[in-house]
Amino acid sequence: MARKLAKKKTYSNGLQGFSVHTNALGSKATISSLLKERASSPRFAFGKGVTAEALDPETIARAYLQQTLASKAAPSFTAPVVAKVESEFKTIGTEAIPLTGTTTVKFRQTLNKIPVYGALVTVELDEKNQLLGINSSIGTPKGVSPIARISAAEAVTAVSSHPEYKADVTNAVPRLNYFYDVAKSKWTLAFIVEDVPVAKRKAHSRIPVLMDYVVDAGSGKVIATIPRTPTMAIVTAVDCLEANRTFQVKTSGNSKTLLDSTLNVQTFDFKKKDPETKPEALPGSAISNPPSFSPSAVSAHANASEVSSFMRTILMRNNIDGAGGMMISSINCIQVSESVGGLGREWINAFWNGKQMVYGLRLKGRTVLSLSADLDVVAHEMMHGVTDKTAKLEYRFQSGAINESYSDIFGVIVHNFSKPDQGTWDWSIGAGLQPNGRPFRNFQNPPEEGQPDNMKDFVVSPDTDQGDNGGVHANSGIHNKAAYNVLSSIKPDGTFIFTPRDVAIVFYLALTQHLSRTSQFSDSRRAVIQTVRTFFRAQSAADLAERVTAIEQAFDAVGIN
Ligand SMILES: [Zn+2]
């Protein structure tokens, strides 16, 4: 007799996923109906004698979106209606994607002019502005009044009087959203206050520098505190002295400064100050030679430069902000409350603080080991910066685990990129760097370092510092394993289906073009498949199908459906 499986609670974001793509077999009928409808119905025509190519991408994308929502060709995709009010879709950005030659236009869902938190629709156009695909995650916040019962000022008061953190609300701007309360599994109306600088009221809790607050607009209670800026879990670094590195500096007379003005990478020395109690002193002092560069400074600067080059040449992304902005690292940071033995001499941590990379240090005998010594750790932190500027994945529950996993994926790929055959790759992250001699994580075999590698072992834990924000550093193993499966998918002849470059690009575009604040594992799967269909659209149908199947199998194998 078949046993009925209990449905395991894995957290929901309250949103419904939908996608069509011209290269998906299952979408063929939908797309061709949409095209016919556009040709025959004046309601959907762009205008007399007007072609798609002659219009701007935003106008075209909106027309495709409105048509698809209204059309009977896609019955499962409609604008959600609540209390007779229909959702609207507001453009939030148009981006030309050089990697695929496509243009993406993103839309945010609103109801009564109020945004639906985490909802996102991505419409993708080809070179001729023809519809390539629509990928979406939208919500129906039924039974929620659009009228706030507290004022914005009361929401700010709730933030500043929260018992756990001391918040600086000087620049706080509360904005109304329909918010899905994960704990109660229901929608509510809430004020969201983004990027609030916080300090802990009690010691011994690891907290980030910036926090988003969610204040229920009915009860006036803070219903969620969401860290904006993830901290890296504990690692130690390899000896900074062991490798010879080549990097660019700025010269002035006989003095050389750690500033690469081509890549826009600069490294600073925080001189053992505390980034938590003295954030205003970041990034610290510029580093010049003479005196000679310390090994820690060399590691941070050379590794940041290498990641910048990878972003520019492989991902065609101009640094973390996409606009060539300066990428700043500070070495020799010590958060005293978290330091080893509370002595303020070693701090085995690293994080992206929303603006720059912050690296601690470890002492090994008389040698200083910087947390920036490891290329995979540096790539991991810098990708948190990219996520922060694009998908803004919440750092809790499944979206937090995906946030961690995407950083790990780029950590592993950047670290091994010089080896074209992924069969020879080193899959450990922070290899042998913890005090116990174990690597920090294992991408190939997550359970080896205590992480689950399948949804059936999903770790349920509370959304607190102690609970690892709902298990973000545990459940990332599930998504990591799916990415490992993609990297190691083989054809019948034993050769790899994807090159490391393919995988880097596909995951990068999935993250930056298709994921949102509350995206779940299943959204990432859909995003990766949608991206494969676009990126490989010039391939034969058989080659494309082989790749899509490989992605489906990679995610199926870890229980992400
Ligand atoms: Zn991380």
Short mmCIF file of N, CA and C in Angstrom, two decimals, residues 2 70 121 180 243 254 299 308 312 364 415 438:
data_model
loop_
_atom_site.label_atom_id
_atom_site.label_comp_id
_atom_site.label_asym_id
_atom_site.label_seq_id
_atom_site.Cartn_x
_atom_site.Cartn_y
_atom_site.Cartn_z
N ALA A 2 0.50 2.20 -0.84
CA ALA A 2 1.28 3.44 -0.91
C ALA A 2 1.07 4.25 0.36
N ALA A 70 -4.91 39.03 -20.63
CA ALA A 70 -6.32 39.10 -21.05
C ALA A 70 -6.72 37.93 -21.94
N VAL A 121 7.25 40.28 -12.71
CA VAL A 121 7.01 39.72 -14.04
C VAL A 121 8.16 40.17 -14.92
N TYR A 180 3.33 39.00 2.51
CA TYR A 180 2.94 37.65 2.89
C TYR A 180 3.65 37.29 4.19
N ALA A 243 51.11 32.61 -2.07
CA ALA A 243 50.93 32.76 -3.52
C ALA A 243 51.49 34.07 -4.04
N ASN A 254 57.16 57.95 -5.86
CA ASN A 254 57.67 56.61 -5.49
C ASN A 254 56.62 55.79 -4.77
N SER A 299 46.17 39.88 -0.83
CA SER A 299 45.08 38.90 -1.05
C SER A 299 43.77 39.59 -1.38
N SER A 308 36.38 40.98 -10.25
CA SER A 308 35.93 42.07 -11.14
C SER A 308 36.15 41.67 -12.60
N ARG A 312 33.30 41.16 -15.53
CA ARG A 312 33.33 41.95 -16.77
C ARG A 312 33.48 41.07 -18.02
N LYS A 364 47.92 33.06 13.02
CA LYS A 364 48.45 31.69 13.02
C LYS A 364 49.91 31.84 13.38
N HIS A 415 36.60 30.30 -8.49
CA HIS A 415 37.77 29.64 -7.90
C HIS A 415 38.37 28.60 -8.84
N ARG A 438 38.15 21.05 8.76
CA ARG A 438 37.20 20.66 7.73
C ARG A 438 36.98 21.82 6.78
#
